Backbone as a ProteinNet text record, in pm:
[ID]
protein_1_A
[PRIMARY]
MRTTVDGLVLREAASGESDKLLTVLTAEHGRILISAKGARSMKSKNLALCSLYTYANFECYEKNGMRWLAGGSVNRRFCPAGTELEALALAAYVVDIAAEISGEGVNADELLRVTMNTLYAIENKIKPYDMIKGAYELYAAFSSGFTPDLSSCGKCGATRAETMYLDVMNGSVICSKCLGESAKGQTELPETDAYMARNILFPMSEALVAALGYIMTAQPSRMLAFELKEERDIADLSRLGEIYLQNHLERGFDTLEFYKKVK
[TERTIARY]
-6039	-6074.1	-5946.9	-5977.1	-5842.5	-5809.2	-5682.6	-5626.1	-5558.3	-5517.1	-5439.4	-5320.1	-5217.4	-5090.5	-5008.6	-4981.8	-4882.1	-4698.2	-4648.2	-4514.8	-4443.8	-4309.3	-4234.6	-4144.6	-4194.4	-4104	-3976.7	-3884.3	-3763.7	-3700.6	-3767.7	-3734.5	-3875.5	-3833.8	-3933.6	-3910.4	-3912.6	-3865.6	-3975.7	-3923.2	-4015.2	-4041.4	-4174.8	-4215.8	-4330.4	-4306.7	-4411.9	-4380.1	-4491.1	-4503.9	-4507.2	-4627.2	-4633.8	-4660.5	-4589.1	-4638.9	-4502.7	-4521.2	-4421.3	-4399.2	-4274.5	-4282.6	-4206.8	-4336.8	-4225.8	-4212.3	-4066.1	-4068.9	-4089.5	-4149.3	-4213	-4162.5	-4098.8	-4089.5	-4222.5	-4237.2	-4374.8	-4326.8	-4428.9	-4375.8	-4434	-4537.5	-4602.5	-4531.4	-4491.3	-4464.5	-4317.2	-4240.5	-4099.1	-4121.4	-4068.5	-4013.6	-4114.2	-4208.3	-4301.7	-4298.2	-4327.9	-4338.4	-4486.9	-4522.9	-4639.9	-4616.6	-4713.7	-4726.5	-4819.3	-4798.1	-4882.3	-4891.5	-5021.1	-5059.6	-5044.6	-5011.5	-5021.3	-4938.8	-4880.7	-4781.5	-4706	-4657.8	-4553.9	-4605.5	-4732.1	-4795.6	-4819.1	-4797.2	-4836.6	-5010.7	-5042.1	-5192.7	-5278.6	-5181	-5232.4	-5258.4	-5385	-5439.4	-5310.3	-5236.6	-5146.2	-5013.7	-4967	-4847.6	-4789.6	-4846	-4787.2	-4786.7	-4799.7	-4797.3	-4682.9	-4639.7	-4534.5	-4396.1	-4346.1	-4240.7	-4101.5	-4009.8	-3935.4	-3940.2	-3912	-3912.5	-4076.1	-4164.4	-4275	-4342.7	-4392.3	-4464.6	-4611.2	-4694.5	-4824.2	-4882.3	-5056.4	-5118.3	-5169.8	-5111.1	-5134.2	-5264.9	-5366.9	-5467.5	-5455.6	-5486	-5391.2	-5485.5	-5467	-5555.4	-5474	-5514.9	-5388.3	-5459.7	-5352.4	-5399.2	-5277.9	-5329.5	-5189.5	-5091.4	-5121.6	-4989.9	-4924.9	-4994	-4879	-4990.3	-4923.2	-4973	-4991.2	-5142.5	-5162.4	-5211.5	-5152.8	-5189.1	-5366.3	-5427.7	-5591.5	-5600.9	-5499.5	-5538.8	-5438.8	-5472.5	-5429.3	-5410.6	-5323.4	-5302.7	-5174.4	-5102.1	-4996.5	-4970.2	-4862.9	-4885.7	-4794.2	-4684.7	-4531.4	-4484.6	-4405.6	-4320.4	-4176.5	-4072.9	-3917.6	-3867.8	-3795.2	-3712	-3760.8	-3854.4	-3929.4	-3867.8	-3917.4	-3845.2	-3778.8	-3643.1	-3606.8	-3497.5	-3493.5	-3421.5	-3282.8	-3151.9	-3023	-2968.3	-2877.3	-2862.7	-2807.6	-2707	-2606.8	-2703	-2836.4	-2918.3	-3000.6	-3011.8	-3125.7	-3029	-2878.6	-2780.4	-2795.8	-2755.3	-2752	-2907.4	-3004.1	-3100.2	-3121.1	-3102.1	-3084.9	-3022.9	-2892.7	-2807.2	-2905	-2955.2	-3017.6	-3127.7	-3201.3	-3308.1	-3267.5	-3117.7	-3069.5	-3051	-2993.9	-2931.6	-3073.6	-3177	-3311.9	-3353	-3382.9	-3412.8	-3305	-3192	-3078.1	-3105.7	-3104.4	-3105.4	-3231.5	-3360.2	-3501.2	-3524.4	-3605.1	-3679	-3820.1	-3869.4	-3992.8	-4076.6	-4171.1	-4290.8	-4186	-4146.5	-4070.5	-4116.9	-4154.1	-4144	-4033.1	-4065	-3964.6	-3977.5	-4064.4	-4116	-4014.9	-3875.3	-3801.3	-3715.1	-3666.3	-3601.3	-3687.6	-3791.1	-3908.7	-3904.5	-3898.6	-3924.3	-3742.8	-3635.4	-3485.5	-3510.8	-3530.6	-3496.5	-3582.2	-3732.5	-3799	-3755.9	-3673.9	-3631.7	-3482.4	-3405.1	-3307.2	-3324.7	-3408.6	-3450.5	-3491	-3557.1	-3615.1	-3505.6	-3399.6	-3293.1	-3197.6	-3186.6	-3149.3	-3195.8	-3294.5	-3427.3	-3409.9	-3410.8	-3374.1	-3221.6	-3145.3	-2977	-3010.7	-3041.3	-3035.1	-2902.1	-2813.4	-2668.9	-2581	-2508	-2392.1	-2398.6	-2424.9	-2473.2	-2366.9	-2260.1	-2175.2	-2185.1	-2271.4	-2314.4	-2399.2	-2479.8	-2610	-2596.6	-2553.1	-2445.4	-2410.4	-2306.6	-2213.7	-2293	-2421	-2489.9	-2600.6	-2651.5	-2749.5	-2690.2	-2544	-2461.3	-2406.1	-2408.6	-2365.6	-2494.5	-2584.9	-2720.2	-2774.8	-2741	-2789.5	-2705.7	-2586.5	-2481.3	-2505.7	-2545.7	-2564.4	-2703.4	-2799.5	-2922.5	-2928.6	-2855.8	-2828.1	-2746.3	-2691.1	-2666.5	-2506.8	-2441.5	-2285.9	-2261	-2283.5	-2255.8	-2114.8	-2004.6	-1878.8	-1918.9	-1820.7	-1775.4	-1690.1	-1722.1	-1691.7	-1662.2	-1639.5	-1661.2	-1522.7	-1448.3	-1277.3	-1198.3	-1048.5	-929.7	-979.6	-973.1	-961.5	-846	-746.7	-628.7	-566.4	-577.5	-562.9	-671.7	-793	-916.1	-923.5	-843.6	-854.2	-962.6	-1045	-1161.9	-1139.4	-1042.6	-1014.7	-877	-872.6	-714.6	-760.3	-631.8	-648.5	-702.8	-622.2	-685.8	-764.8	-830.2	-883.9	-919.9	-874.6	-872.4	-1014.3	-1054.3	-1198.7	-1165.8	-1133.4	-1111.7	-1235.5	-1276.6	-1364.4	-1440.1	-1366.3	-1394.9	-1462.1	-1370.4	-1378.7	-1481.2	-1513.7	-1595.9	-1543.1	-1434.1	-1339	-1257.1	-1224.5	-1143	-1004.6	-891.3	-737.6	-695.1	-642.5	-598.1	-467.7	-429.9	-286.5	-196.4	-197.2	-61.4	-57.2	-176	-141	-101.6	-167.3	-124.6	-1.8	70.4	234.2	204.4	293	288.7	313.9	378.9	447.3	319.8	235.4	105.6	21.8	-24.2	-141	-275.5	-353.1	-503.6	-511.5	-556	-565.8	-717.2	-703	-874.8	-888.6	-833.8	-888.7	-913.2	-1019.1	-1036.7	-954.4	-957.4	-814	-880.4	-778.5	-804.8	-844.9	-817.3	-860.9	-916.8	-976.6	-1106.4	-1112.1	-1198.7	-1238.7	-1317.6	-1390	-1463	-1374.7	-1379.9	-1324.2	-1183.4	-1084.3	-958.8	-849	-858.3	-783.8	-847.8	-770.9	-841.1	-818	-903.1	-922.8	-902.5	-790.7	-839.5	-861.6	-929.3	-971.2	-940.6	-841.7	-843.7	-940.5	-978.8	-1099.9	-1051.8	-1082.5	-1100	-1203.1	-1136.9	-1265.3	-1429.3	-1381.1	-1551	-1578.5	-1559.5	-1611.6	-1613	-1585.8	-1590.6	-1740.8	-1765.1	-1887	-2009.5	-1936	-2083.1	-2152.3	-2023.1	-2082.9	-2168.3	-2114.1	-2192.5	-2314.8	-2351.3	-2480.1	-2571.5	-2506.7	-2557.6	-2661.1	-2525.3	-2598.3	-2693.9	-2718.9	-2820.7	-2941.6	-2919.2	-3026.4	-3136.2	-3286.9	-3394.3	-3430.5	-3498.6	-3477	-3525.6	-3596.6	-3624.5	-3516.2	-3413.5	-3285.9	-3184.3	-3192	-3056.8	-2937.1	-2980.9	-2871.8	-2887.7	-2934.3	-2899	-2770.6	-2643.2	-2523.4	-2450.1	-2334.7	-2278.9	-2127.7	-2080.5	-1918.6	-1879.5	-1787.9	-1738.8	-1610.1	-1539.3	-1416.6	-1485.6	-1414.8	-1477.1	-1396.9	-1272.1	-1200.5	-1286.5	-1369.4	-1443.1	-1559.1	-1606.7	-1739.6	-1689.9	-1580.5	-1548.6	-1500.7	-1462.7	-1406.4	-1565.8	-1619.4	-1736.8	-1811.2	-1798.7	-1892.7	-1775.3	-1679.6	-1579	-1570.8	-1600.2	-1636.7	-1710.4	-1843.5	-1958.2	-1971.3	-1948.9	-1930.3	-1832.1	-1710.6	-1622	-1675.5	-1747.6	-1816.7	-1933.5	-2018.4	-2100.1	-2094.4	-2009.2	-1980.5	-1911.1	-1816.1	-1739.9	-1810.6	-1916	-2014.5	-2112.1	-2168	-2253.9	-2210.2	-2093.9	-2001.5	-2064.7	-2046.5	-2119	-2090.8	-2073.3	-2085.1	-2240	-2236.6	-2339.6	-2327.2	-2416.6	-2391.4	-2414.2	-2529	-2585.5	-2509.5	-2381.7	-2279.1	-2163.4	-2121.9	-2022.7	-2097.1	-2250.3	-2284.6	-2268.6	-2292.1	-2314.4	-2183.5	-2084.8	-1920.1	-1893.1	-1945.7	-1927.3	-2015.1	-2132.5	-2159.2	-2127.9	-2071.8	-2028.2	-1857.1
12598.4	12466.9	12395.8	12261.2	12174.7	12059.6	12016.6	11964.6	11845.7	11730.7	11608	11594.4	11551.1	11503.9	11417.5	11290.7	11232.2	11262.1	11224.4	11346.6	11237.5	11271.4	11219.5	11330	11344.7	11459.5	11407.4	11550.9	11539.3	11614.5	11750.6	11780.4	11908.5	11874.6	11948.9	12089.7	12192.3	12301.6	12372.6	12428.2	12498.1	12635.2	12656	12790	12814.8	12983.6	13046.1	12963.8	12977.8	12921	12763.2	12688.5	12556.4	12482	12605.3	12528.9	12477	12384.1	12285.6	12382.2	12359.3	12407.8	12275.8	12189.8	12081.3	12096	12044.8	12006.9	11870.4	11879.9	11749.3	11707.2	11582.6	11588.3	11471.4	11529.8	11471.4	11434.2	11330.4	11312.6	11412.4	11458.8	11559.5	11707.1	11750.9	11910.3	11906.8	11814.4	11835.5	11837.7	11961.4	12008.1	12085.3	12050.9	12182	12173.9	12306.1	12328.8	12315.6	12260.8	12277.2	12339.1	12424.5	12452.7	12387.6	12337.7	12236.7	12309.6	12355.8	12453	12354.7	12408.9	12305.7	12206.4	12140.8	12066.9	12010.5	12089.2	12021.2	11995.4	12020.2	11966.1	11838.6	11772.4	11616.6	11568.1	11671.6	11647.3	11653.6	11750.8	11777	11637.4	11644.9	11517.5	11484.3	11586.5	11555.5	11529.2	11484.2	11497.6	11353.3	11262.3	11138.8	11181	11288.9	11317.7	11406.1	11487	11558.9	11539.1	11378.9	11366	11287.5	11320.3	11323.9	11174.2	11135.6	10969.6	10962.6	11016.6	10946.8	11006.9	10894.3	10881	10920.2	11013.9	11061.8	11079.8	11084	11139.8	11257	11419.3	11549.3	11629.6	11658.5	11739.8	11859.5	11959.4	12101.1	12167.2	12317.8	12416.1	12547.1	12638.5	12751.3	12870.9	12961.9	13090.5	13176.9	13280.1	13389.6	13340.2	13247.5	13202.2	13119.2	13047.6	12963.3	12809.8	12683.9	12567	12497.3	12529.7	12449.6	12316.5	12231.5	12105.7	12122	12076.6	12043.7	11861	11813.4	11643.7	11577.2	11426.2	11330.5	11192.4	11105.5	10978.6	10948.4	10864	10785.5	10686.6	10654.7	10571.8	10458.9	10560.1	10446	10531.5	10506.3	10570.8	10451.3	10537.4	10484.6	10493	10399.7	10428.5	10470.1	10395.4	10406	10412.9	10431.5	10450.8	10331.5	10307.2	10167.7	10172	10202.3	10201.5	10268.2	10190.8	10202.6	10324.1	10401.7	10560	10552.1	10466.2	10464.8	10486.9	10405.9	10399.8	10566.8	10588.2	10682.1	10807.7	10801.7	10922.6	10921.5	10776.1	10800	10816.3	10789.4	10822.1	10977.5	11065.7	11190.5	11246.9	11194.3	11239.1	11219.9	11088.2	11081.4	11187.2	11201	11317.5	11445.2	11477.9	11626.6	11626.8	11517.2	11506.5	11540.8	11468.6	11488.8	11626.3	11678.4	11831.5	11913.3	11862.4	11998.6	11955.7	11828.8	11817.8	11844.3	11859.5	11832.9	11978.9	11982	12135.7	12161.7	12276.9	12309	12327.7	12254.2	12231.5	12173.6	12090.2	11983.8	11826	11749.6	11635.1	11578	11477	11409.3	11236.8	11236.7	11096.1	10989.2	10997.6	10884.5	10910	11037	11105.9	11031.6	11038.3	10971	10875.9	10763	10637.8	10592.5	10641.7	10587.1	10620.6	10758.8	10793.6	10683.9	10670.4	10585.1	10451.6	10395.1	10275.4	10252.9	10377.5	10395	10398.6	10448.3	10441.4	10318.6	10241.9	10133.6	10021.2	10014.6	10000.1	9990.3	10105.3	10158.1	10070.9	10081.3	10029.2	9909.5	9832.1	9655.5	9648.9	9680.7	9686.5	9578.4	9623.1	9529	9498.9	9607.2	9635.6	9707.4	9678.5	9741.3	9914.6	9934.7	10125	10200	10207.2	10275.7	10215.9	10091.3	10096.5	10151.4	10128.9	10201	10381	10405.3	10561.8	10586.1	10525	10575.7	10549.3	10458	10456	10535.6	10611.3	10717.3	10829.5	10848.1	10955.5	11001	10866.6	10905.4	10899.1	10840.3	10854.6	11007.7	11066.4	11199.1	11281.3	11263.8	11326.7	11364.1	11189.5	11149.2	11185.1	11181.4	11245.5	11404.2	11465.5	11618.4	11669.1	11552.3	11600.5	11554.8	11543.5	11529.5	11359.5	11321.9	11183.3	11172.7	11089.9	11067.1	10964.7	10967.9	10867.8	10747.3	10666.1	10552.4	10422.7	10484.3	10384.6	10339	10449.4	10393.1	10526.8	10494.2	10591.4	10708.9	10796	10918.2	10992	10893.3	10950.3	10831.8	10687.7	10582.8	10514.7	10544.7	10463.6	10304.7	10266.6	10152.8	10117.6	9999.5	9999.3	9920.1	9835.1	9768.2	9793.8	9828.1	9790.3	9758.7	9711.3	9650.4	9765.2	9902.1	10021.9	10131.7	10216.8	10293.4	10428.6	10527.8	10677.6	10735	10765	10855.2	11008.4	11085.4	11239.3	11283.3	11358.7	11361.4	11507	11648.7	11723.6	11740.3	11644.8	11638.3	11541.6	11440.2	11338.4	11191.9	11187.6	11074.3	10986	10911.9	10846.1	10798.8	10767.8	10743.5	10653.6	10542.9	10383.1	10415.5	10304.7	10323.4	10370.6	10325.7	10319.6	10438.3	10528.1	10669.9	10751	10736.8	10816.8	10794.1	10694.5	10685.4	10563.1	10519.5	10393.6	10460.2	10564	10591.9	10682.6	10763	10836.5	10774	10854.8	10784.5	10847.2	10824.7	10907.9	10989.2	11089.1	11166.2	11132.6	11076.1	11005.2	11153	11231.4	11341.6	11442.4	11489.2	11617.7	11756.3	11846.4	11964.9	12011.6	12075	12119.9	12263.4	12304.1	12477.6	12494.5	12570.1	12605.3	12420.3	12391	12265	12224.1	12320.8	12272.6	12313.7	12233.7	12247.5	12321.4	12313.8	12383	12293.4	12195.8	12087.4	11956.5	11929.2	11766.5	11684.4	11593.3	11496.5	11353.5	11269.9	11143.8	11031.2	10954.5	10852	10694	10629.6	10470.8	10393.3	10349.1	10238.6	10109.4	9982	9837	9833.6	9732	9701.7	9686.5	9607.1	9592.4	9699.5	9823.5	9924.7	10057	9994.6	10069.5	10034.4	9898.3	9794.6	9852.3	9880.3	9903.7	10038.4	10154.8	10272.7	10280.9	10200.4	10170.3	10141.5	10009.6	9976.8	10075.5	10161	10286.8	10363.4	10409.4	10510.9	10442.4	10329.6	10285.8	10182.9	10188.3	10107.9	10173.3	10065.2	10143	10175.6	10252.7	10270.4	10191.5	10093.3	9958.7	9858.2	9908.4	9822	9882.7	9975.4	10056.6	9983.4	9912.2	9868.7	9701.5	9657.5	9531.2	9506.9	9550.6	9485.7	9449.6	9346	9326.7	9373.5	9427.8	9447.1	9326.3	9254.7	9160.6	9206.7	9277.6	9357.1	9427.8	9439.1	9551.4	9680.3	9647.4	9771.5	9863.7	9778.9	9810.3	9908.7	9834.2	9924.1	10029.5	10046.1	10184.8	10268	10213.6	10299.5	10367.2	10282.3	10313.4	10474.4	10420.6	10546.6	10662.3	10637.4	10783.8	10858.1	10760.7	10796.6	10920.5	10869.1	10886.4	11039	11078	11175	11272.3	11235.6	11330.7	11383.8	11301.5	11296.3	11393.4	11403.5	11478.3	11592	11651.4	11754	11829.8	11766.6	11851.7	11919.1	11830.1	11889.3	11991.4	11963.3	12028.4	12130.4	12169.6	12263.1	12271.8	12190.8	12227.4	12099.5	12125.8	11986.3	11989.1	11868.8	11825.1	11821.6	11860.9	11865.2	11731.2	11640.4	11529.2	11385.2	11477.1	11335.4	11368.9	11454.2	11482.3	11377.3	11389.7	11334.7	11205.3	11139.6	11016.4	10930.7	11019.6	10967.7	10960	11030.2	11076.3	10925.5	10898.2	10803.2	10654.2	10661.4	10547.4	10492.7
4891.4	4871.7	4915.4	4905.6	5013.4	4887.4	4911.1	4801.8	4878.8	4813.9	4865.8	4816.3	4898.1	4783.5	4893.4	4832.3	4887.6	4883.2	4978.1	4992.8	5087.8	5122.8	5226.6	5287.4	5429.8	5531.6	5513.4	5476.6	5469.9	5575.8	5609.4	5717.2	5814.1	5927.1	6007	6090.9	6101.9	6124.3	6253.8	6371.5	6454	6369.9	6406.5	6351.1	6450	6483.1	6626.3	6731.1	6827	6933.4	6908.3	6872.2	6856.6	6754.3	6627	6491.5	6433.4	6302.5	6216.8	6094.6	6038.4	5879.7	5828.6	5764	5697.4	5568	5522.6	5389.7	5345.9	5230	5208.7	5061.7	4989	4889.3	4792.2	4676.4	4655.3	4485.2	4435.1	4258.5	4182.4	4243.9	4128.7	4134.9	4260.1	4271.3	4292.5	4306	4362.3	4526.3	4573.2	4718.6	4761	4847.8	4880.1	5046.3	5073.6	5217.5	5254.7	5391.7	5434.7	5591.5	5608.9	5768.5	5829.4	5965.3	6036.9	6194	6174.3	6334.4	6422.5	6537.9	6663.2	6683.5	6546.1	6528.4	6645.7	6711.1	6803.9	6935.9	6963.4	7078.6	7044.8	7170.9	7192.3	7142.9	7184.1	7183.6	7022.5	6945	6822.1	6696.6	6697.2	6577	6444.8	6428.2	6289	6366.4	6491.5	6523.2	6444.7	6413.5	6321.8	6191.1	6100	5987.7	5982.8	6092.5	6089.7	6139.9	6106.7	6186.6	6053.5	6075.2	5955.5	5908.2	5801.9	5737.8	5721.7	5754	5713.4	5560	5541.7	5373.4	5402.8	5394.2	5414.2	5303.1	5322.4	5246.3	5289.8	5262.2	5317	5265.7	5342.2	5295.5	5331.8	5263	5276.4	5212.6	5277.5	5226.4	5212.4	5126.3	5129.7	5159.9	5238.8	5290.4	5320.7	5289.1	5261.3	5178.4	5068.4	4999.4	5037.2	5208.3	5250.1	5191.6	5186	5206.3	5353.5	5419.9	5563.4	5559.9	5690.4	5692.5	5752.7	5689.2	5736.8	5843.6	5748.6	5786.4	5696.1	5742.2	5613.6	5675.7	5634.8	5692.9	5673.2	5765	5707.3	5640.5	5539.2	5436.1	5477.8	5537.7	5584.9	5657.2	5771.2	5875	5835.9	5779.4	5793.4	5928.8	5961.4	6092.5	6158.4	6244.7	6371.8	6488	6621.7	6712.9	6741.3	6812.1	6828.9	6748.2	6636.5	6490.4	6566.8	6498.5	6584.5	6544.6	6603.8	6588.4	6460.7	6417.3	6305.4	6189.2	6222.2	6077.1	6092.3	6180.7	6210.7	6127.3	6209.3	6114.2	5988.5	5923.9	5775.2	5697.7	5754.5	5678	5723.1	5797.2	5838.3	5702	5692.6	5568	5446.8	5435.8	5295.9	5266.9	5370.3	5330.7	5340.1	5357.3	5350.1	5192.4	5160	5013.3	4934.6	4987.7	4891.5	4902.1	5017	4971.9	4895.7	4941	4843	4700.2	4660.6	4504.5	4470.6	4547.2	4469.2	4446.5	4349.4	4296.6	4338.8	4317.1	4368.7	4208.5	4204	4099.1	3994.2	4020.6	3906.2	3927.2	3828.1	3881.9	3941.2	4065.7	4156.1	4159.3	4082.3	4088.3	4119.9	4024.4	4041.4	4163.7	4226.8	4329.8	4449.6	4460.4	4561.1	4578.7	4486.7	4511.5	4559.2	4483	4534.8	4666.5	4734.3	4846.1	4973.1	4931.8	5037.2	5029.3	4872.7	4877.4	4950	4960.8	5050.6	5179.8	5237.5	5357.9	5421	5332	5362.1	5373.2	5287.4	5300.2	5401.1	5428.7	5612.2	5706	5703	5795.8	5858.6	5719	5718.3	5705.4	5681.8	5656.2	5561.6	5413.1	5326	5271.3	5296.1	5228	5328.8	5370.1	5448.6	5471	5557.4	5560.8	5438	5480.8	5367.8	5209.6	5179.6	5043.3	4993.2	5088.1	5085.5	5081.9	5157.7	5168.7	5004.7	4952.1	4856.1	4756.9	4760.4	4638.9	4587.5	4741.4	4707.5	4643.6	4752.4	4673.9	4562.4	4519.3	4330.1	4268.3	4304.3	4223	4262.5	4370.8	4364.6	4286.1	4261.8	4161.2	4037.6	4014.7	3860.8	3807.2	3921.9	3846.9	3859.5	3897.7	3896.8	3785.1	3698.1	3592.9	3582.1	3669.7	3698.9	3656.9	3571.2	3501.8	3439.6	3499.6	3431.2	3315	3237.7	3141	3191.3	3193.5	3250.6	3141.3	3019.2	2898.6	2879.4	2874.8	2853.3	2916.3	2932.5	2961.1	2873.7	2907.8	2858	2772.6	2781.9	2696.1	2594.3	2640	2513.1	2497.4	2552.9	2519.4	2554.4	2654.1	2734.2	2798.7	2763.8	2856	3022.2	2988.3	3089.3	3194.9	3332.9	3380.2	3506.8	3523.8	3720.4	3813	3813.5	3854.4	3731	3750.7	3698.3	3795.7	3741.5	3820.4	3784.5	3824	3869	3873.3	3747.1	3748.9	3793.4	3927.9	3992.9	3937.7	3907.8	3834.7	3689.8	3579.1	3498.7	3450.8	3565	3483.9	3431	3407.2	3312.8	3378.8	3335.4	3398.4	3319.7	3398	3344.1	3393.1	3302.5	3348	3412.9	3451	3574.7	3476	3338.9	3278.6	3212.5	3224.8	3136.3	3257.8	3363.3	3472.9	3551.5	3520.9	3540.9	3703	3690.1	3809.4	3939.7	3903.1	4021.7	4093.9	4019	4091.3	4176.8	4239.5	4349.4	4353.7	4355.9	4362.4	4509.7	4473.6	4571.6	4638.9	4739.5	4797.2	4897.4	4945.9	5057.4	4969.6	5039.9	4987.6	5058.3	4957.3	5001.3	5154.9	5235.5	5365.4	5322.3	5192.4	5236.2	5078.8	5064.3	4921	4883.6	4966.1	4946.1	4833.6	4755.7	4620.6	4538	4438	4294.8	4277.3	4409.1	4407.7	4329.6	4309	4209.1	4180.2	4077.7	4015.1	4120.9	4155.9	4266.8	4188.9	4216.4	4098.5	4202	4220.5	4307.2	4220.9	4276.5	4246.8	4260.4	4131.6	4139.5	4117.9	4156.4	4104.6	4028	3916.9	3864.1	3905.7	3993.2	4088.4	4100.4	4130.4	4198.5	4053	3945.2	3847.7	3780.7	3813.8	3788.7	3837.5	3969.7	4051.8	4030.1	3993.1	3932.9	3783.2	3757.8	3598	3611.6	3702.8	3737.4	3807.4	3888.3	3974.7	3856.4	3740.8	3659.3	3551.3	3570.6	3459.5	3530.2	3662.4	3741.8	3738	3721.6	3785.8	3919.5	3973.7	4110.1	4207.6	4158.6	4242.9	4257.6	4162.9	4158	4166.4	4228.4	4233.5	4313	4445.4	4512.2	4478.3	4386.3	4343.5	4289.1	4339.3	4320	4415.7	4362.4	4485.2	4497	4588	4587.3	4728	4714.4	4808.3	4896.9	4864.6	4933.2	5015.9	5109.2	5228.9	5165.1	5100.3	5075.1	4951.4	4854.2	4769.7	4848.7	4924.9	5007.6	5056.4	5101.7	5188.4	5086	4930.2	4910.7	4803.2	4801.2	4740.8	4826.5	4946	5062.5	5021.6	5029	5017.1	4892	4775.7	4647.7	4660	4677.6	4678.3	4730.6	4901.7	4933.2	4855.7	4826.5	4759.5	4626.8	4564.1	4407.3	4425.9	4524.1	4555	4628.5	4720.7	4780.3	4669.8	4599.9	4519.8	4384.3	4368.7	4256.6	4278.4	4358.2	4461.6	4532	4569.9	4634.1	4744.1	4828.9	4986.5	5079.2	5188.7	5270.1	5336.7	5422.9	5530.2	5642.6	5753	5871.3	5905	5846.2	5887.8	5816.6	5755.5	5670.1	5837.5	5861.4	5957.5	6106.8	6131.7	6230.7	6199.3	6055.6	6047.9	6068.9	6073.1	6051.1	6225	6288.1	6462.2	6499.9	6433.9	6523	6494.9	6369.7	6307.1	6375.2
[MASK]
+++++++++++++++++++++++++++++++++++++++++++++++++++++++++++++++++++++++++++++++++++++++++++++++++++++++++++++++++++++++++++++++++++++++++++++++++++++++++++++++++++++++++++++++++++++++++++++++++++++++++++++++++++++++++++++++++++++++++++++++++++++++++++++++++++++++

């Protein structure tokens, strides 16, 4: 029996002499694997279906416990040929995150929509790349259950301060007064024992706190509908996003390092 499913190609890997193994994100079934026979050949009828950043309708059949590609049709191809290298590098990082945080056999409708909206934003450079990157990283962390409490200082209860410090691992904020005027946020990841080795306190302006609050509650289609006017705030959003995500997932990403090199 053949079935069809709409999904976004997150990864493609060589399999056998000329086959591909696709990692596909679907709304109904979460992350699935599809084997595509002969898909590495330029003559393959399914060549267009089996490329990164392709959102398509996949027609599949099952054999020996595997899902095999029979055919389908492309709905949308993100970041097509000719897209600048920095955009392609960021897109690769975004789908790498999506593959990491998605599960098998679980609904992933929101993650799929946010990921495709993010790829569209990258392709069309709707916002600065670092702003798109930071927003997606924080969304990924928040949707994975690592949501901080930004409502008030965890020590004195103050709701506003010129600088708030995010306690990355404890998911709370501390105002500059409680932290002490001489204290400085640790904005670099530890050089050794990289994850959960110590508390990381990241200084945030009022604008950055507001941006985090917006990302936590925004609808998928509106996740990037916020503004950061200062270059420093955009850079801090990007840096905080990767620190927050990597420390909670307890892993790094080669695609992030490539994006940094390209940038």
